[in-house]
Amino acid sequence: MYSDQVKKKEVIEIDIHPISKWRRILVFLGDFFIHFIISIIMMNIAVMPICSIFVKPESEKSYAAEKKRDDVLYEHKLLFYKTEENESGIFKKYDFDDDLSYTFNRFLAYYVFPDETSLNPEYPEYCHKLENEVIWTYYNNIRSDSVTYYDLFTNHNKENNLFAIEGTNISLKEEVKSEVRIFYMPGEGMGSKGKEYFEKLNDLFSALFGCVIQDIYKVDLVDSHGNSFNENQAIMTYIANRYYKTLSICCAISYFIGWALVYVLYPMINRSLHTPTQSIMKIDRLGYRHLQQINRPETFLTSLYYLVFDLPFIMFIPLSYTTFIYSLKLPALPILSVISMVAIIVGLVILLFHSFNRTAIDLLSQTVMISSEEVDGIIKAKEEMKELELAKKRGEAK
């Protein structure tokens, strides 16, 4: 409620209402996504290209180290490939993820089939060949530690109990074997039960293969050419970490540029000091105590709060250069996103329960969001009060 009274008892009174909770959310989300889009654009067309001129990614060196690392596994028959790198087809050499799937297929085939007869002429290796059991190959043939092999297999089998284990005899249960056997039949598809078993067996193999890799990290594994698994893995890790660090810095720069354009530059160059969404929705930010438009220094101070409250999207800026899973490895960014999400949730709770529909940003900046139409009503009321005062002074002068 805004009112003033002159000596003649004329009263000019107008009702001021803050924007609704829903519109307040839309104002925040509008600027939030504009900031996000600008940050991605800046990342792709300016920041990262310029950075790559000064910081070389060393991808060739990393790929060379990856090939040497994989060669160690190939030579010791811990990882299989179907075709050479320069040939067409699936399960190519030096495609670790694809080759790991192929290795699992061979591992499972060892337990599905009773002999070395395959059901698929294109994959004669899908059969009961001892070399397909890569976990046994590592612990028995390379480490001479069959006891650890049986312990690991027994412990990992407890959850789903897919294998029958009696002393040193390990076999796939018949009901499981009959379901997953269909996977190796050309042109056939497993049923829902078979797919469920297949996924569980894949998880078990992944866990066992992970134990193998973890043991290699401890004691290392070298091939006949002197290539060390750990040394080449260390080269890959160093280059990857360096790249992730560069990517994080570029994300932060892009984020800052987007923030400056949306919350600082744009408001400063328009008379109403609006952000882009405020201009579109015709909403003003007023000082909470005096109900007057905030000035430029106050606008800048308010914009600083958005440096924190817009952070949830920062870890998504580099998705043009990496996958979501790997973006979780970026230094600091995932933590900042999570922390700022907490801040946004707190701000939303405040908005839902605050009688004047103010968020945490509004409380911190001592402001309130008002429709531009109602702000025009305040300005008109002030003009009318001035006219009344002038008329009063003229009457007294007579």
Coordinates of C-alpha atoms in Angstrom, one line a residue:
M1 CA 0.0 0.0 0.0
Y2 CA 1.4 3.3 -1.0
S3 CA -0.3 6.6 0.2
D4 CA 0.4 10.2 0.9
Q5 CA -1.8 13.0 2.5
V6 CA -1.6 16.7 2.0
K7 CA -3.0 19.3 4.3
K8 CA -6.2 19.6 2.2
K9 CA -6.9 16.0 3.1
E10 CA -6.7 14.8 -0.6
V11 CA -5.5 11.2 -0.5
I12 CA -4.0 9.4 -3.5
E13 CA -4.0 5.7 -2.9
I14 CA -2.9 2.8 -5.1
D15 CA -2.6 -0.9 -4.5
I16 CA 0.8 -2.5 -5.2
H17 CA 1.0 -6.3 -5.7
P18 CA 4.1 -8.3 -6.2
I19 CA 4.0 -10.7 -9.2
S20 CA 2.6 -14.2 -8.6
K21 CA 4.8 -17.0 -7.5
W22 CA 4.5 -18.7 -10.8
R23 CA 5.6 -15.6 -12.7
R24 CA 8.5 -15.1 -10.3
I25 CA 9.7 -18.7 -11.1
L26 CA 9.3 -17.9 -14.8
V27 CA 11.5 -14.8 -14.5
F28 CA 14.2 -16.8 -12.9
L29 CA 14.0 -19.7 -15.3
G30 CA 13.9 -17.4 -18.3
D31 CA 17.2 -15.7 -17.5
F32 CA 18.6 -19.0 -16.2
F33 CA 18.2 -20.7 -19.6
I34 CA 19.3 -17.6 -21.6
H35 CA 22.5 -17.6 -19.5
F36 CA 22.9 -21.3 -20.2
I37 CA 22.5 -20.9 -24.0
I38 CA 24.8 -18.0 -24.2
S39 CA 27.4 -19.9 -22.1
I40 CA 27.3 -22.9 -24.5
I41 CA 27.6 -20.6 -27.5
M42 CA 30.6 -18.8 -26.0
M43 CA 32.2 -22.1 -25.1
N44 CA 31.9 -23.5 -28.6
I45 CA 32.6 -20.5 -30.8
A46 CA 35.1 -18.5 -28.8
V47 CA 36.5 -19.7 -25.5
M48 CA 37.4 -23.4 -26.3
P49 CA 38.7 -22.6 -29.8
I50 CA 40.9 -19.8 -28.5
C51 CA 42.1 -22.0 -25.6
S52 CA 43.0 -24.9 -27.9
I53 CA 45.5 -22.6 -29.7
F54 CA 47.5 -22.2 -26.6
V55 CA 46.9 -25.5 -24.9
K56 CA 47.3 -28.6 -27.1
P57 CA 45.1 -31.6 -26.2
E58 CA 47.8 -34.2 -26.8
S59 CA 45.2 -36.6 -28.1
E60 CA 47.7 -38.5 -30.3
K61 CA 50.0 -39.1 -27.4
S62 CA 47.1 -40.4 -25.3
Y63 CA 45.8 -42.7 -28.1
A64 CA 49.3 -44.1 -28.6
A65 CA 49.5 -44.9 -24.8
E66 CA 46.0 -46.4 -24.9
K67 CA 47.0 -48.7 -27.8
K68 CA 50.1 -49.9 -25.9
R69 CA 48.0 -50.5 -22.7
D70 CA 45.5 -52.5 -24.7
D71 CA 48.3 -54.5 -26.4
V72 CA 49.4 -55.7 -22.9
L73 CA 45.9 -57.1 -22.3
Y74 CA 45.7 -58.6 -25.9
E75 CA 49.0 -60.4 -25.6
H76 CA 48.1 -61.9 -22.2
K77 CA 44.7 -62.9 -23.6
L78 CA 42.8 -60.9 -21.0
L79 CA 41.0 -58.9 -23.7
F80 CA 39.9 -60.1 -27.2
Y81 CA 39.2 -58.4 -30.5
K82 CA 37.5 -59.8 -33.6
T83 CA 39.0 -57.7 -36.4
E84 CA 42.1 -55.6 -36.9
E85 CA 41.9 -51.9 -36.6
N86 CA 41.9 -51.2 -40.3
E87 CA 39.3 -53.8 -41.2
S88 CA 35.5 -53.3 -41.2
G89 CA 33.3 -55.0 -38.7
I90 CA 32.5 -54.9 -35.0
F91 CA 34.8 -55.7 -32.1
K92 CA 37.7 -53.8 -33.7
K93 CA 41.1 -53.8 -32.2
Y94 CA 41.8 -50.8 -29.8
D95 CA 38.1 -50.3 -29.1
F96 CA 38.2 -51.1 -25.4
D97 CA 34.5 -50.9 -24.6
D98 CA 33.5 -52.9 -27.6
D99 CA 36.2 -55.5 -27.1
L100 CA 35.2 -55.8 -23.5
S101 CA 31.7 -56.8 -24.6
Y102 CA 33.2 -59.3 -27.0
T103 CA 35.4 -60.7 -24.2
F104 CA 32.3 -61.1 -22.0
N105 CA 30.5 -63.0 -24.9
R106 CA 33.5 -65.4 -25.0
F107 CA 33.7 -65.7 -21.3
L108 CA 30.0 -66.6 -21.0
A109 CA 30.3 -69.0 -24.0
Y110 CA 32.8 -71.0 -22.0
Y111 CA 30.1 -71.8 -19.4
V112 CA 27.2 -72.2 -21.8
F113 CA 28.6 -74.8 -24.1
P114 CA 29.9 -78.3 -23.1
D115 CA 32.6 -78.5 -25.8
E116 CA 34.4 -76.6 -28.5
T117 CA 31.4 -76.7 -30.9
S118 CA 29.9 -73.3 -31.7
L119 CA 26.4 -72.6 -32.9
N120 CA 27.5 -69.6 -35.0
P121 CA 29.9 -70.3 -37.9
E122 CA 30.9 -66.6 -37.9
Y123 CA 32.0 -66.9 -34.3
P124 CA 33.6 -70.3 -33.9
E125 CA 35.3 -69.0 -30.8
Y126 CA 32.0 -68.9 -29.0
C127 CA 32.4 -72.3 -27.4
H128 CA 33.9 -74.1 -24.4
K129 CA 37.6 -73.0 -24.9
L130 CA 39.6 -72.5 -21.7
E131 CA 41.2 -69.3 -23.1
N132 CA 37.7 -67.7 -23.1
E133 CA 37.8 -67.7 -19.3
V134 CA 39.9 -64.6 -19.0
I135 CA 39.5 -64.3 -15.2
W136 CA 41.0 -67.8 -14.8
T137 CA 43.7 -66.9 -17.3
Y138 CA 44.8 -64.0 -15.1
Y139 CA 44.7 -65.5 -11.7
N140 CA 45.9 -69.0 -12.5
N141 CA 48.2 -68.6 -15.5
I142 CA 49.6 -65.1 -14.9
R143 CA 49.5 -64.7 -11.1
S144 CA 49.5 -68.4 -10.1
D145 CA 46.9 -67.6 -7.5
S146 CA 43.9 -69.9 -8.2
V147 CA 42.8 -69.5 -4.5
T148 CA 42.0 -65.8 -5.1
Y149 CA 40.1 -66.7 -8.3
Y150 CA 37.8 -69.1 -6.5
D151 CA 37.2 -66.7 -3.6
L152 CA 36.3 -63.9 -5.9
F153 CA 34.0 -66.0 -8.0
T154 CA 32.3 -67.4 -5.0
N155 CA 31.8 -64.0 -3.4
H156 CA 30.4 -62.3 -6.5
N157 CA 28.1 -65.2 -7.2
K158 CA 26.3 -64.9 -3.9
E159 CA 24.1 -62.0 -4.9
N160 CA 22.3 -63.7 -7.9
N161 CA 23.5 -67.3 -7.4
L162 CA 23.7 -68.0 -11.2
F163 CA 26.6 -70.5 -10.9
A164 CA 26.8 -73.8 -9.1
I165 CA 30.1 -73.9 -7.3
E166 CA 31.3 -77.1 -5.6
G167 CA 34.9 -76.8 -4.5
T168 CA 36.9 -76.1 -7.6
N169 CA 34.1 -77.0 -10.0
I170 CA 32.2 -74.0 -11.4
S171 CA 29.3 -74.4 -13.8
L172 CA 26.4 -72.3 -15.0
K173 CA 23.1 -73.5 -13.7
E174 CA 21.0 -75.4 -16.2
E175 CA 18.0 -73.0 -16.1
V176 CA 20.3 -70.1 -16.7
K177 CA 22.3 -71.9 -19.4
S178 CA 19.1 -72.8 -21.4
E179 CA 17.9 -69.2 -21.4
V180 CA 21.2 -67.4 -22.4
R181 CA 22.1 -70.1 -24.9
I182 CA 19.7 -68.5 -27.4
F183 CA 22.0 -65.5 -27.5
Y184 CA 24.5 -67.5 -29.5
M185 CA 22.0 -68.8 -32.0
P186 CA 22.0 -66.7 -35.2
G187 CA 18.7 -64.9 -35.9
E188 CA 17.2 -65.8 -32.5
G189 CA 16.4 -63.4 -29.7
M190 CA 16.4 -64.1 -25.9
G191 CA 13.2 -63.9 -23.9
S192 CA 12.7 -61.5 -21.0
K193 CA 14.1 -64.1 -18.6
G194 CA 17.1 -64.7 -20.7
K195 CA 17.8 -61.0 -21.0
E196 CA 17.6 -60.6 -17.2
Y197 CA 20.1 -63.5 -16.7
F198 CA 22.3 -62.0 -19.4
E199 CA 22.4 -58.6 -17.7
K200 CA 23.2 -60.1 -14.3
L201 CA 26.0 -62.3 -15.8
N202 CA 27.4 -59.2 -17.5
D203 CA 27.4 -57.4 -14.2
L204 CA 29.2 -60.3 -12.5
F205 CA 31.8 -60.4 -15.3
S206 CA 32.3 -56.6 -15.1
A207 CA 32.9 -57.0 -11.3
L208 CA 35.4 -59.8 -11.8
F209 CA 37.2 -58.0 -14.6
G210 CA 37.4 -54.9 -12.5
C211 CA 39.2 -57.0 -9.8
V212 CA 41.7 -58.0 -12.4
I213 CA 42.3 -54.4 -13.4
Q214 CA 42.7 -53.3 -9.8
D215 CA 45.2 -56.1 -9.2
I216 CA 47.2 -55.0 -12.3
Y217 CA 47.2 -51.5 -10.9
K218 CA 48.9 -52.9 -7.8
V219 CA 51.5 -55.2 -9.4
D220 CA 51.6 -54.1 -13.1
L221 CA 51.6 -56.2 -16.2
V222 CA 54.2 -56.0 -19.0
D223 CA 54.1 -57.4 -22.5
S224 CA 57.0 -58.9 -24.6
H225 CA 57.9 -55.5 -26.0
G226 CA 58.4 -54.0 -22.5
N227 CA 55.2 -52.0 -22.6
S228 CA 53.9 -51.5 -19.0
F229 CA 50.1 -51.4 -18.4
N230 CA 50.5 -48.9 -15.5
E231 CA 53.0 -46.6 -17.2
N232 CA 50.7 -46.2 -20.2
Q233 CA 47.6 -45.9 -18.1
A234 CA 49.4 -43.1 -16.1
I235 CA 50.2 -41.2 -19.3
M236 CA 46.5 -41.5 -20.3
T237 CA 45.3 -40.3 -16.9
Y238 CA 47.7 -37.4 -16.8
I239 CA 46.6 -36.2 -20.3
A240 CA 42.9 -36.7 -19.4
N241 CA 43.3 -34.8 -16.1
R242 CA 45.0 -31.9 -17.9
Y243 CA 42.3 -31.8 -20.5
Y244 CA 39.5 -31.9 -17.8
K245 CA 41.3 -29.0 -16.0
T246 CA 41.4 -27.0 -19.2
L247 CA 37.8 -27.8 -19.9
S248 CA 36.8 -26.7 -16.4
I249 CA 38.6 -23.4 -16.8
C250 CA 36.9 -22.8 -20.2
C251 CA 33.5 -23.6 -18.7
A252 CA 34.1 -21.1 -15.9
I253 CA 35.1 -18.4 -18.4
S254 CA 32.1 -19.1 -20.6
Y255 CA 29.8 -19.1 -17.6
F256 CA 31.2 -15.7 -16.4
I257 CA 30.8 -14.2 -19.9
G258 CA 27.2 -15.4 -20.1
W259 CA 26.5 -14.0 -16.6
A260 CA 28.0 -10.6 -17.5
L261 CA 25.9 -10.3 -20.7
V262 CA 22.6 -11.3 -19.2
Y263 CA 22.8 -9.8 -15.7
V264 CA 25.2 -6.9 -16.1
L265 CA 25.6 -5.6 -19.7
Y266 CA 22.0 -6.0 -20.8
P267 CA 20.5 -4.3 -17.7
M268 CA 23.0 -1.5 -17.8
I269 CA 22.3 -0.5 -21.4
N270 CA 18.5 -0.3 -21.0
R271 CA 16.8 2.5 -19.1
S272 CA 14.6 0.2 -17.0
L273 CA 17.6 -1.9 -15.9
H274 CA 15.8 -5.1 -16.9
T275 CA 17.2 -8.5 -17.5
P276 CA 16.1 -10.1 -20.9
T277 CA 13.3 -12.0 -19.3
Q278 CA 12.1 -8.9 -17.3
S279 CA 11.9 -7.0 -20.6
I280 CA 9.9 -9.8 -22.2
M281 CA 7.5 -10.2 -19.2
K282 CA 7.4 -6.5 -18.4
I283 CA 8.5 -6.8 -14.8
D284 CA 10.5 -4.3 -12.7
R285 CA 12.7 -4.9 -9.7
L286 CA 12.0 -2.3 -7.0
G287 CA 13.6 -1.6 -3.7
Y288 CA 11.6 -3.4 -1.0
R289 CA 11.6 -0.5 1.5
H290 CA 11.1 2.6 -0.7
L291 CA 9.3 1.0 -3.8
Q292 CA 11.6 2.8 -6.1
Q293 CA 13.5 1.5 -9.1
I294 CA 16.9 0.3 -8.0
N295 CA 19.9 2.1 -9.5
R296 CA 22.8 0.7 -11.5
P297 CA 25.1 0.0 -8.5
E298 CA 22.3 -1.9 -6.9
T299 CA 21.6 -3.7 -10.1
F300 CA 25.2 -4.9 -10.3
L301 CA 25.2 -6.0 -6.7
T302 CA 22.0 -8.0 -7.3
S303 CA 23.5 -9.6 -10.4
L304 CA 26.3 -11.1 -8.2
Y305 CA 23.8 -13.4 -6.5
Y306 CA 23.1 -15.0 -9.9
L307 CA 26.7 -16.1 -10.0
V308 CA 25.7 -18.7 -7.4
F309 CA 22.1 -19.4 -8.2
D310 CA 22.8 -20.1 -11.9
L311 CA 25.6 -22.6 -11.2
P312 CA 23.5 -25.8 -11.6
F313 CA 24.0 -25.8 -15.3
I314 CA 27.7 -25.2 -15.3
M315 CA 28.6 -28.9 -15.5
F316 CA 26.5 -29.2 -18.7
I317 CA 28.3 -26.5 -20.6
P318 CA 31.1 -28.8 -21.9
L319 CA 28.9 -31.6 -23.2
S320 CA 30.0 -30.6 -26.8
Y321 CA 33.5 -31.8 -25.8
T322 CA 32.7 -34.7 -23.5
T323 CA 30.0 -37.1 -22.4
F324 CA 27.8 -36.5 -19.3
I325 CA 29.6 -39.4 -17.4
Y326 CA 33.0 -37.9 -18.0
S327 CA 31.7 -34.4 -17.2
L328 CA 31.3 -35.7 -13.6
K329 CA 35.1 -36.0 -13.5
L330 CA 35.7 -32.3 -14.2
P331 CA 37.4 -30.5 -11.3
A332 CA 35.0 -28.5 -9.0
L333 CA 32.1 -28.2 -11.5
P334 CA 29.9 -31.1 -10.3
I335 CA 30.4 -30.0 -6.7
L336 CA 29.4 -26.4 -7.5
S337 CA 26.3 -27.6 -9.4
V338 CA 25.2 -29.8 -6.5
I339 CA 25.8 -27.0 -3.9
S340 CA 24.0 -24.4 -6.0
M341 CA 21.0 -26.8 -6.5
V342 CA 20.6 -26.8 -2.7
A343 CA 20.6 -23.0 -2.8
I344 CA 17.9 -23.0 -5.5
I345 CA 15.8 -25.4 -3.5
V346 CA 16.1 -23.2 -0.4
G347 CA 15.1 -20.2 -2.5
L348 CA 12.1 -22.0 -3.9
V349 CA 10.9 -22.9 -0.4
I350 CA 11.3 -19.3 0.6
L351 CA 9.2 -18.2 -2.4
L352 CA 6.4 -20.7 -1.7
F353 CA 6.0 -19.5 1.9
H354 CA 6.8 -15.8 1.6
S355 CA 3.8 -13.5 1.6
F356 CA 5.3 -11.1 -1.0
N357 CA 6.5 -13.9 -3.3
R358 CA 10.2 -13.1 -2.8
T359 CA 13.0 -15.5 -3.4
A360 CA 16.3 -15.8 -1.6
I361 CA 17.8 -13.4 -4.2
D362 CA 15.1 -10.8 -3.5
L363 CA 15.7 -11.1 0.3
L364 CA 19.4 -10.7 -0.1
S365 CA 19.2 -7.8 -2.4
Q366 CA 16.3 -6.2 -0.5
T367 CA 14.1 -6.0 -3.6
V368 CA 10.7 -7.1 -4.9
M369 CA 9.4 -7.9 -8.3
I370 CA 6.5 -5.8 -9.5
S371 CA 4.6 -5.7 -12.8
S372 CA 5.6 -2.8 -15.0
E373 CA 2.0 -1.7 -15.2
E374 CA 1.8 -1.2 -11.4
V375 CA 5.1 0.6 -11.4
D376 CA 3.6 3.0 -14.0
G377 CA 0.8 3.5 -11.4
I378 CA 3.3 4.5 -8.8
I379 CA 4.9 7.0 -11.2
K380 CA 1.5 8.4 -12.1
A381 CA 0.6 8.8 -8.4
K382 CA 3.8 10.7 -7.7
E383 CA 3.1 13.0 -10.5
E384 CA -0.4 13.7 -9.2
M385 CA 0.9 14.4 -5.8
K386 CA 3.3 16.9 -7.2
E387 CA 0.5 18.6 -9.1
L388 CA -1.6 18.8 -5.8
E389 CA 1.4 20.3 -4.0
L390 CA 1.9 22.9 -6.8
A391 CA -1.8 23.7 -6.8
K392 CA -1.8 24.1 -3.0
K393 CA 1.2 26.5 -3.2
R394 CA -0.5 28.6 -5.8
G395 CA -3.7 28.8 -3.7
E396 CA -1.7 29.9 -0.7
A397 CA 0.2 32.5 -2.8
K398 CA -3.2 34.1 -3.8

